[in-house]
PDB file of C-alpha atoms in Angstrom:
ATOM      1  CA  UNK A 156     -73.513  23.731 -37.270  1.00 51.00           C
ATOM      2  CA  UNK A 157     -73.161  25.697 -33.643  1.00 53.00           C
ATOM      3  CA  UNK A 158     -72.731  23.759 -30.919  1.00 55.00           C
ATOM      4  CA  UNK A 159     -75.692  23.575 -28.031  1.00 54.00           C
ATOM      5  CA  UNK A 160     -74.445  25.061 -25.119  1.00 55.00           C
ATOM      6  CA  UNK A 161     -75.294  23.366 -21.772  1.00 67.00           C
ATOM      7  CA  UNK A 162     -77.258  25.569 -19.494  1.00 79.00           C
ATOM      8  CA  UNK A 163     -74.393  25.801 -16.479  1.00 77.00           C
ATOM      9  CA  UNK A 164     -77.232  25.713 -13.730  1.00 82.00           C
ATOM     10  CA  UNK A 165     -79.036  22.681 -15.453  1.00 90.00           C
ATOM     11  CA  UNK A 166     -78.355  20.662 -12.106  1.00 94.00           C
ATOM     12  CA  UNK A 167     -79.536  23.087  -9.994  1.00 96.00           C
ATOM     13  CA  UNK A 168     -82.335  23.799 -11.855  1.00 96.00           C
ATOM     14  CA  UNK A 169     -83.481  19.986 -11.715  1.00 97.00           C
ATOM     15  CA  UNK A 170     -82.551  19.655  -7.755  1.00 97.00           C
ATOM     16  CA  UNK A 171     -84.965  23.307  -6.869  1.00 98.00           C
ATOM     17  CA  UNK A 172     -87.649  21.567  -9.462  1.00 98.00           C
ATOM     18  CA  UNK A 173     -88.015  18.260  -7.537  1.00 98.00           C
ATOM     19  CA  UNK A 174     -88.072  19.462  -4.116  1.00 98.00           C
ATOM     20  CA  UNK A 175     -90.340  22.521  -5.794  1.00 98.00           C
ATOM     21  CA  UNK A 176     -92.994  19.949  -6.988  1.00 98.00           C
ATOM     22  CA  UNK A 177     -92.586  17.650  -4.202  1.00 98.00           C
ATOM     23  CA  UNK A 178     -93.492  20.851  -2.167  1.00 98.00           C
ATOM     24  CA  UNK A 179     -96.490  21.262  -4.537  1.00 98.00           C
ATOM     25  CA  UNK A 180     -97.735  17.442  -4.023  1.00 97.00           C
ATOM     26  CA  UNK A 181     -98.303  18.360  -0.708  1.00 97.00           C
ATOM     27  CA  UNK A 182     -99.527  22.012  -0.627  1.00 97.00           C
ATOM     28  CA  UNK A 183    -101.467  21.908  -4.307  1.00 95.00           C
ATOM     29  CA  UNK A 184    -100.010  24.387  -7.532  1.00 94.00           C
ATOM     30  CA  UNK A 185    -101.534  27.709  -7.513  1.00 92.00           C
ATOM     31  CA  UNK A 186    -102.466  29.112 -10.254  1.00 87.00           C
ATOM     32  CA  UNK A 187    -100.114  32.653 -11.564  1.00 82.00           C
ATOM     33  CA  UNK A 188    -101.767  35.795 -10.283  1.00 83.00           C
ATOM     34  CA  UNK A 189    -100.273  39.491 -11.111  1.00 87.00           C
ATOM     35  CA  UNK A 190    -100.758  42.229  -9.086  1.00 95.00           C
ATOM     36  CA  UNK A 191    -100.331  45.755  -9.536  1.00 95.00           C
ATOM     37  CA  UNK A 192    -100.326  46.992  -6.040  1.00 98.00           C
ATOM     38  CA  UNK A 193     -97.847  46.411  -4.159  1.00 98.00           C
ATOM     39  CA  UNK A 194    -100.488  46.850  -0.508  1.00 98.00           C
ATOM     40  CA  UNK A 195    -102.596  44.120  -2.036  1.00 98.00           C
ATOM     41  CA  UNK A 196     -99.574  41.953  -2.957  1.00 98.00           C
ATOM     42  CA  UNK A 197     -98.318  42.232   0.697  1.00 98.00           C
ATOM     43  CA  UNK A 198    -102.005  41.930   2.247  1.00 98.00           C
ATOM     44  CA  UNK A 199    -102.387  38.382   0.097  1.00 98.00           C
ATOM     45  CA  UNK A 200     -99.189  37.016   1.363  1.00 98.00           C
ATOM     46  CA  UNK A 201    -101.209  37.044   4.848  1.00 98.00           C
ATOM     47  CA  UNK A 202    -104.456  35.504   3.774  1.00 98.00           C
ATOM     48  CA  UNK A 203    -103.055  32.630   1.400  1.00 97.00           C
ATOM     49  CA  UNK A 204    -100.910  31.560   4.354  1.00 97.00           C
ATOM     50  CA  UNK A 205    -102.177  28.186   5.433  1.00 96.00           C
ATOM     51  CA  UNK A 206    -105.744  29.047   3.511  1.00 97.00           C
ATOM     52  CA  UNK A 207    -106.861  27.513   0.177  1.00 95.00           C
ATOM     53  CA  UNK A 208    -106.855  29.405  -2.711  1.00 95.00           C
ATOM     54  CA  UNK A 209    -110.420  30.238  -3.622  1.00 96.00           C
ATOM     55  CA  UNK A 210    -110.944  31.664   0.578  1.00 97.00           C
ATOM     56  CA  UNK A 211    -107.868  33.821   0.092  1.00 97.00           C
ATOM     57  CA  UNK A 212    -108.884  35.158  -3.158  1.00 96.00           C
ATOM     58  CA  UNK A 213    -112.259  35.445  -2.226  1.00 97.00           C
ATOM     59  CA  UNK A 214    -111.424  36.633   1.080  1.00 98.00           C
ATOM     60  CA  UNK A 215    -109.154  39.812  -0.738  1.00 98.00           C
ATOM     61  CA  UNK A 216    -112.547  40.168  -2.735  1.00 97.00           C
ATOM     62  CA  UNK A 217    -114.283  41.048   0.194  1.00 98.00           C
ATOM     63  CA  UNK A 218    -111.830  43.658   2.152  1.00 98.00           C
ATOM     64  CA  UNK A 219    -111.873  45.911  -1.104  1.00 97.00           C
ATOM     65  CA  UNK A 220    -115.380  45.529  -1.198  1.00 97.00           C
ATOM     66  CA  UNK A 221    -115.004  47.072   2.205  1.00 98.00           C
ATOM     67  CA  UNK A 222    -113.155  49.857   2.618  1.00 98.00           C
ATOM     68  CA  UNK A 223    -113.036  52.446   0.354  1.00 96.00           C
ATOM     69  CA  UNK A 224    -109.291  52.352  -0.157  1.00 97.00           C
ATOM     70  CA  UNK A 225    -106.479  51.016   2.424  1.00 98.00           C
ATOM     71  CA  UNK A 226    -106.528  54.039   5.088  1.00 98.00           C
ATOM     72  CA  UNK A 227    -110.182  52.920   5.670  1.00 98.00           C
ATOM     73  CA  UNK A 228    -109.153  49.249   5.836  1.00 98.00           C
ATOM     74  CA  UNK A 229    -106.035  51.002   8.208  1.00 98.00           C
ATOM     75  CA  UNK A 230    -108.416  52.660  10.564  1.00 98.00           C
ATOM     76  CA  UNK A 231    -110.689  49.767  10.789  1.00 98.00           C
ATOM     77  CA  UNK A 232    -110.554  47.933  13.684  1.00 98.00           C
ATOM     78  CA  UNK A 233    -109.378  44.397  14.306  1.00 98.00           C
ATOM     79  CA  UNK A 234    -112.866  42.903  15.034  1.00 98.00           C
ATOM     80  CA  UNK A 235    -113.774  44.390  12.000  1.00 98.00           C
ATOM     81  CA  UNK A 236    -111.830  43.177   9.417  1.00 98.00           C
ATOM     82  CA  UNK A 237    -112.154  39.864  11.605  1.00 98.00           C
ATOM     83  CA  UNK A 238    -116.214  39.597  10.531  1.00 98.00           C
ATOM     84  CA  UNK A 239    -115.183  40.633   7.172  1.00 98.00           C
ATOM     85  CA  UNK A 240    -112.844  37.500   6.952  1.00 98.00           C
ATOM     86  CA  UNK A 241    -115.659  35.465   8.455  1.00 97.00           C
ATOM     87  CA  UNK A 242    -115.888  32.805  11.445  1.00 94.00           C
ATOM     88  CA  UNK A 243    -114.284  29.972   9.571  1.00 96.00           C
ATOM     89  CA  UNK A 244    -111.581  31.650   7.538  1.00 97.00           C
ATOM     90  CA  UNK A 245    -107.775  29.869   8.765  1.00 97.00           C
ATOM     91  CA  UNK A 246    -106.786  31.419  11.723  1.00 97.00           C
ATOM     92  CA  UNK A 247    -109.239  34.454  11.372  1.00 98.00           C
ATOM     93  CA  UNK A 248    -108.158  36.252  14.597  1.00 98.00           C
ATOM     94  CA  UNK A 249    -104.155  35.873  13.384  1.00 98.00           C
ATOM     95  CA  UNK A 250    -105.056  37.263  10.431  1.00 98.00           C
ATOM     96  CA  UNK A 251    -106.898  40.411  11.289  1.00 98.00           C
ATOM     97  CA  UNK A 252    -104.616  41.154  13.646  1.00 98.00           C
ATOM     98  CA  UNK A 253    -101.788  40.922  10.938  1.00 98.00           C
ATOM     99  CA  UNK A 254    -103.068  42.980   8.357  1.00 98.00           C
ATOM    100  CA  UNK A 255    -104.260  45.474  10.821  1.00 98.00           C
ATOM    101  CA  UNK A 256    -100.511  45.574  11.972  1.00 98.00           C
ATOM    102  CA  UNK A 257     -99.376  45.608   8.348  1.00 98.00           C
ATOM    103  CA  UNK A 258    -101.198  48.614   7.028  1.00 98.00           C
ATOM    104  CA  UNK A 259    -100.056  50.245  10.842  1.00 98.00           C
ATOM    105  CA  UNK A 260     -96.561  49.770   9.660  1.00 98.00           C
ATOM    106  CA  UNK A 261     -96.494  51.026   6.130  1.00 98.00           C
ATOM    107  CA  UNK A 262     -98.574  53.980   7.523  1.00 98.00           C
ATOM    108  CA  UNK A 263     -95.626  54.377  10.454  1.00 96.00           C
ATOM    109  CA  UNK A 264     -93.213  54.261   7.143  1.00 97.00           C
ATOM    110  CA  UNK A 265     -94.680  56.710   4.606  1.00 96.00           C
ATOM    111  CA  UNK A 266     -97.308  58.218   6.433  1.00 97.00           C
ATOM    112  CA  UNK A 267     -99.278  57.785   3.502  1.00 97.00           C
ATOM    113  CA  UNK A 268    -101.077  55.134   2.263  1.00 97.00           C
ATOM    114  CA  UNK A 269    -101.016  55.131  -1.584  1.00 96.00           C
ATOM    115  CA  UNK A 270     -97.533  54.370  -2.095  1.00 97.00           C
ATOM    116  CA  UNK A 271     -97.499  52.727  -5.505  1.00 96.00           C
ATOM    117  CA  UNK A 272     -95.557  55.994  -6.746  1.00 97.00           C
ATOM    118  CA  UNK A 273     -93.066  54.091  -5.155  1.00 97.00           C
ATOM    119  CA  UNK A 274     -92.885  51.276  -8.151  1.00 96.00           C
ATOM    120  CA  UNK A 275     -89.825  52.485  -9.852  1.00 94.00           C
ATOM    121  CA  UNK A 276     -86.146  51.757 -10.177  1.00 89.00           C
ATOM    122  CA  UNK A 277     -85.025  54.737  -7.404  1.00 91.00           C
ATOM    123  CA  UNK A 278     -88.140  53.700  -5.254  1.00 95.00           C
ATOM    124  CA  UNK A 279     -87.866  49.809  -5.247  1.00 95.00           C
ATOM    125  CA  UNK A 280     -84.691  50.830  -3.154  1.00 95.00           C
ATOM    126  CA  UNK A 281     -86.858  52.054  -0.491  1.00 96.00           C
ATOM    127  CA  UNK A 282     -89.753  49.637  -0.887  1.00 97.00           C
ATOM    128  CA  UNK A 283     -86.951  46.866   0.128  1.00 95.00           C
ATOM    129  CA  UNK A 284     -85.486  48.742   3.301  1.00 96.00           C
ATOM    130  CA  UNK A 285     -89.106  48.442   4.769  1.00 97.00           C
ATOM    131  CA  UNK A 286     -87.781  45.744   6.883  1.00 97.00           C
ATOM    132  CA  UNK A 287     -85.044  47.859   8.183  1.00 95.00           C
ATOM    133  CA  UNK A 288     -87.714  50.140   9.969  1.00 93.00           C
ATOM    134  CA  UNK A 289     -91.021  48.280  10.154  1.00 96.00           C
ATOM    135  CA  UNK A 290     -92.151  44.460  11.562  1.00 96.00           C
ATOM    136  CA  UNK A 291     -92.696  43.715   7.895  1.00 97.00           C
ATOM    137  CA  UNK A 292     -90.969  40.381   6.642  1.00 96.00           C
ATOM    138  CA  UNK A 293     -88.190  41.041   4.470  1.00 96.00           C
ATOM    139  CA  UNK A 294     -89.714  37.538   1.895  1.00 96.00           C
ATOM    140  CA  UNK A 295     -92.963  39.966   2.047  1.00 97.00           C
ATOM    141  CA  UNK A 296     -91.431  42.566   0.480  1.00 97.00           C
ATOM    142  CA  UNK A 297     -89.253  40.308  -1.943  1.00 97.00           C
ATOM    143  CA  UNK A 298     -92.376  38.377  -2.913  1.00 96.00           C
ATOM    144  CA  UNK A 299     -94.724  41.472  -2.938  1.00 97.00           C
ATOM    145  CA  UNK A 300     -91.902  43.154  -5.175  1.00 96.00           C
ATOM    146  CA  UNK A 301     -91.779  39.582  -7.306  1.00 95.00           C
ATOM    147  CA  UNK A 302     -95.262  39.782  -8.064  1.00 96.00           C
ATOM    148  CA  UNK A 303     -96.005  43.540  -8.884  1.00 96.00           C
ATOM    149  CA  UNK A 304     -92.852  44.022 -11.157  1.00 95.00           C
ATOM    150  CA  UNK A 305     -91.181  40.244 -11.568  1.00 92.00           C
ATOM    151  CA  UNK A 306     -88.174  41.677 -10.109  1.00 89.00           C
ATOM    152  CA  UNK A 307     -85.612  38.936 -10.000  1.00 90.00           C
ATOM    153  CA  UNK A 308     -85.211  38.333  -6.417  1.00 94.00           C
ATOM    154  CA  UNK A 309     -86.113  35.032  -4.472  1.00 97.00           C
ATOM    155  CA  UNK A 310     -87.574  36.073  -1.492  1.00 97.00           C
ATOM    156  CA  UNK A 311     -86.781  33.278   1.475  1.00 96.00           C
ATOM    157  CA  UNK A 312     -85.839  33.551   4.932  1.00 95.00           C
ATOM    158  CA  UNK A 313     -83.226  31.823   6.853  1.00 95.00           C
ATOM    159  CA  UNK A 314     -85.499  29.163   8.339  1.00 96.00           C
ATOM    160  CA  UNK A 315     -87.167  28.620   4.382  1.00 98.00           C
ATOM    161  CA  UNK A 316     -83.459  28.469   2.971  1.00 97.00           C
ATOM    162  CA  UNK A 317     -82.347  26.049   5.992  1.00 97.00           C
ATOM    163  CA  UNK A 318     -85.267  23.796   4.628  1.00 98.00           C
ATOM    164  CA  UNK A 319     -84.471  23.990   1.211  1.00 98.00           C
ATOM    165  CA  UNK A 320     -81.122  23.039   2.022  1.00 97.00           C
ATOM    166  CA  UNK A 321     -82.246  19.891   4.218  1.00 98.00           C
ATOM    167  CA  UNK A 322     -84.784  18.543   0.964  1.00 98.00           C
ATOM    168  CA  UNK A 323     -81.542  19.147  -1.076  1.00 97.00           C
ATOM    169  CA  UNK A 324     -82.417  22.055  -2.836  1.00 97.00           C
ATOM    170  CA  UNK A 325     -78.879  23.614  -3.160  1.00 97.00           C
ATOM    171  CA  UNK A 326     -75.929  22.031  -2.175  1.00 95.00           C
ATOM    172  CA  UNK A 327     -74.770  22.251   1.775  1.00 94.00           C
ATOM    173  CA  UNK A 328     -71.633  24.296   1.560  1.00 95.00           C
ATOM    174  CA  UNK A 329     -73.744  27.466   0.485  1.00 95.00           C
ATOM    175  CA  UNK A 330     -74.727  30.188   3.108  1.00 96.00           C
ATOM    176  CA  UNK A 331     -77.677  31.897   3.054  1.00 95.00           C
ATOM    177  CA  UNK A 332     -76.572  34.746   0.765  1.00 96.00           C
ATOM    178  CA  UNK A 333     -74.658  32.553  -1.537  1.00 97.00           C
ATOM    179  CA  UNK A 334     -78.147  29.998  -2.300  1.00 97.00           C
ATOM    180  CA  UNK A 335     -80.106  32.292  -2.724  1.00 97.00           C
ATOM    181  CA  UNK A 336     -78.176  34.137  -4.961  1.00 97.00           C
ATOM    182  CA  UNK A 337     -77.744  30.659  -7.432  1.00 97.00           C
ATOM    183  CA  UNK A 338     -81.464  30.129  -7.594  1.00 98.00           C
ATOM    184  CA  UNK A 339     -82.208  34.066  -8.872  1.00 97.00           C
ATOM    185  CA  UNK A 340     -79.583  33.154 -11.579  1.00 96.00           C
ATOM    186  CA  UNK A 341     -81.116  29.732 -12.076  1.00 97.00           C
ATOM    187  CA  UNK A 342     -84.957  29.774 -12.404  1.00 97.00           C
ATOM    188  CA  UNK A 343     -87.343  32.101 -14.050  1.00 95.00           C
ATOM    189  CA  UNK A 344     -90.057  34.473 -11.994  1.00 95.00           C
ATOM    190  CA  UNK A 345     -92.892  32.024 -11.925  1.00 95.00           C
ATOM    191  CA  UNK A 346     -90.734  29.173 -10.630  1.00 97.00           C
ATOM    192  CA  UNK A 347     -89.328  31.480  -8.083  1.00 97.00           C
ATOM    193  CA  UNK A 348     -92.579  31.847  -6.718  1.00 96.00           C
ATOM    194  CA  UNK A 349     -94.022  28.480  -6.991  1.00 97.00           C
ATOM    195  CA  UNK A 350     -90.886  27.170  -4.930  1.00 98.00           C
ATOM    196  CA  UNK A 351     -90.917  30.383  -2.838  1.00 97.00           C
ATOM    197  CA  UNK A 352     -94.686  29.757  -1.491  1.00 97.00           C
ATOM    198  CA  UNK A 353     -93.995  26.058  -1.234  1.00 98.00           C
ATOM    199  CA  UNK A 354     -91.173  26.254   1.570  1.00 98.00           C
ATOM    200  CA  UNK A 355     -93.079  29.108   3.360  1.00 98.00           C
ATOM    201  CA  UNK A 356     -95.883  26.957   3.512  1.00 98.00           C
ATOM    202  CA  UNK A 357     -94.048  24.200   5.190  1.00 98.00           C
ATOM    203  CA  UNK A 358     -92.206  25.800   7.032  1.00 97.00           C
ATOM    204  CA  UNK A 359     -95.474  27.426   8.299  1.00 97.00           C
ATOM    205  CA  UNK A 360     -96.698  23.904   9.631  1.00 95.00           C
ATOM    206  CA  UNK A 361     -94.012  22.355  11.101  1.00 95.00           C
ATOM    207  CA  UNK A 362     -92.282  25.521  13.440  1.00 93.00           C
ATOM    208  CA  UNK A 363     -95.528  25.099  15.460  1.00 87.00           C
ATOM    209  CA  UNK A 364     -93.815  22.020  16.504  1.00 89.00           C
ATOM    210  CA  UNK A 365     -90.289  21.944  15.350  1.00 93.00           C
ATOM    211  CA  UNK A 366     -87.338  24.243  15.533  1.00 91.00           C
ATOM    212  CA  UNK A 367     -85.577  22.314  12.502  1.00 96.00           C
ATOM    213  CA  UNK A 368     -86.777  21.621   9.233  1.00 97.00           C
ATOM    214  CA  UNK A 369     -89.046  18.425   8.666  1.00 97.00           C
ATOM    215  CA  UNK A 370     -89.664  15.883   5.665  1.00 97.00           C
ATOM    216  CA  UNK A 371     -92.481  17.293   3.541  1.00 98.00           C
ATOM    217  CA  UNK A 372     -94.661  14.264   4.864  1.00 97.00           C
ATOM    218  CA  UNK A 373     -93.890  15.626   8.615  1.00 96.00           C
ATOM    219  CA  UNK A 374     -97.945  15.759  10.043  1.00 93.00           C
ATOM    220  CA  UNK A 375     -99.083  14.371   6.376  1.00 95.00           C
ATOM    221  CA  UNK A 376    -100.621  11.052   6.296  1.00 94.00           C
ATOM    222  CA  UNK A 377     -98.751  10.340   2.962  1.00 96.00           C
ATOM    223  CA  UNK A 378     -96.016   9.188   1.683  1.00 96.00           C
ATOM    224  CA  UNK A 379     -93.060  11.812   1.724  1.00 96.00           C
ATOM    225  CA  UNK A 380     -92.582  12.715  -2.120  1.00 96.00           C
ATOM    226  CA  UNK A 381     -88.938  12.722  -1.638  1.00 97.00           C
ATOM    227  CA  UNK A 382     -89.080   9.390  -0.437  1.00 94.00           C
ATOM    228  CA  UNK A 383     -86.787  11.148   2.752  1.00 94.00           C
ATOM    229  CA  UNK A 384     -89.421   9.365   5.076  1.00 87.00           C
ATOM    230  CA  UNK A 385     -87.385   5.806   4.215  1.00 79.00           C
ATOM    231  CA  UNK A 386     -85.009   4.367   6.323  1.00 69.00           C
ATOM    232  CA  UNK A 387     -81.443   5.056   5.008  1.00 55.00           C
ATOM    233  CA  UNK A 388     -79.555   1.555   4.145  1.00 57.00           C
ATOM    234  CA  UNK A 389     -76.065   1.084   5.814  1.00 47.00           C
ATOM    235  CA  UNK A 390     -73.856   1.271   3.548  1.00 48.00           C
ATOM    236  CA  UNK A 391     -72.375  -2.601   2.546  1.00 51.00           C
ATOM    237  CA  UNK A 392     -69.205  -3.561   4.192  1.00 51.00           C
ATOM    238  CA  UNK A 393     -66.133  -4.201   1.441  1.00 48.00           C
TER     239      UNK A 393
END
């Protein structure tokens, strides 16, 4: 009878999965959603930021409604796509202003604005330099990329990996490169992107405040889920 062999990453599989459902006590588990254009994938990453699920989606609904295809959305102006959004949507005003500066960018890039084409092996190459040349966020990209084609890659930033770090995540000693290279060997696409959108999230509401990460109850009026809101017992004297 062959033997079982132990998955090598098994620990840090179960250390990204606690602090990736502890996240998702907090900031709710969204349900999986597959795009196929890489524009829209981007776009989303603005609107879900901070908002609940069904106003995003809903919200996305409405813009392609809109326009007739994204250099009509592109030429639109801010107000615009600001009353599209509506009143009440999260941050309304942030948010026009980003995608307006979004589609400005990937306009400045290709000038073109159906760049799907672009959704190949040779091309993803190019789609990933976009930060290189534009304001757009290279976890954008990386997520945007995640979510059109599951291309292994775990899209965080150096403020979302010092946070993953601090909930104990991955162990210390790792840099940045080195972290995030063990979780795209360790967890699948969809758990990628659940913990992915959990630490952007966070990280989302406490830099308003804070410079350095925060306990996931930091502004909550809950317990922390990590139990990291407890004081830490002295150690007992021999």
């Amino acid at each position: 009878m062959a033997k079982t062999v132990a998955n090598p990453h098994a620990a840090l599989i179960a250390d990204l999965l606690k602090v990736c459902e502890a996240l998702e006590e907090r900031y709710g588990r969204r349900k999986s959603q597959k795009f196929t254009d890489f524009i829209e994938a981007l776009l989303y990453q603005i609107l879900e930021l901070g908002a609940q699920e069904k106003s995003a989606r809903d919200a996305l609904k409405r813009l392609r409604d809109e326009y007739v295809d994204w250099n009509d959305m592109r030429v639109a102006s801010v107000r615009e796509i600001e009353d599209i959004l509506g009143g009440k949507y999260y941050l309304v005003r942030e948010k026009a202003e980003d995608i307006k500066h979004l589609l400005a960018d990937l306009y400045t890039a290709f000038r073109r604005m159906e760049i799907n084409d672009l959704l190949t092996a040779e091309g993803i190459e190019t789609l990933r330099a976009l930060p290189e040349t534009t304001n757009i966020r290279k976890d954008m990209v990386e997520r945007a990329l995640l979510l059109v084609l599951e291309v292994r890659l775990f899209p965080c930033d150096e403020d979302q990996f010092k946070l993953l770090k601090f909930l104990g995540g991955v162990p210390k000693p790792l840099t940045t490169v080195q972290g995030i290279k063990k979780v795209e060997e360790a967890l699948d696409v969809e758990q990628i992107l659940r913990l992915s959108r959990g630490l952007r999230e966070h990280v989302h509401v406490y830099s308003k405040d804070e410079d350095e990460p925060q306990i996931i109850a930091f502004g909550w009026s809950k317990p922390d889920p990590l139990g990291m809101d407890k004081p830490v017992k002295a150690a007992k004297k021999k």
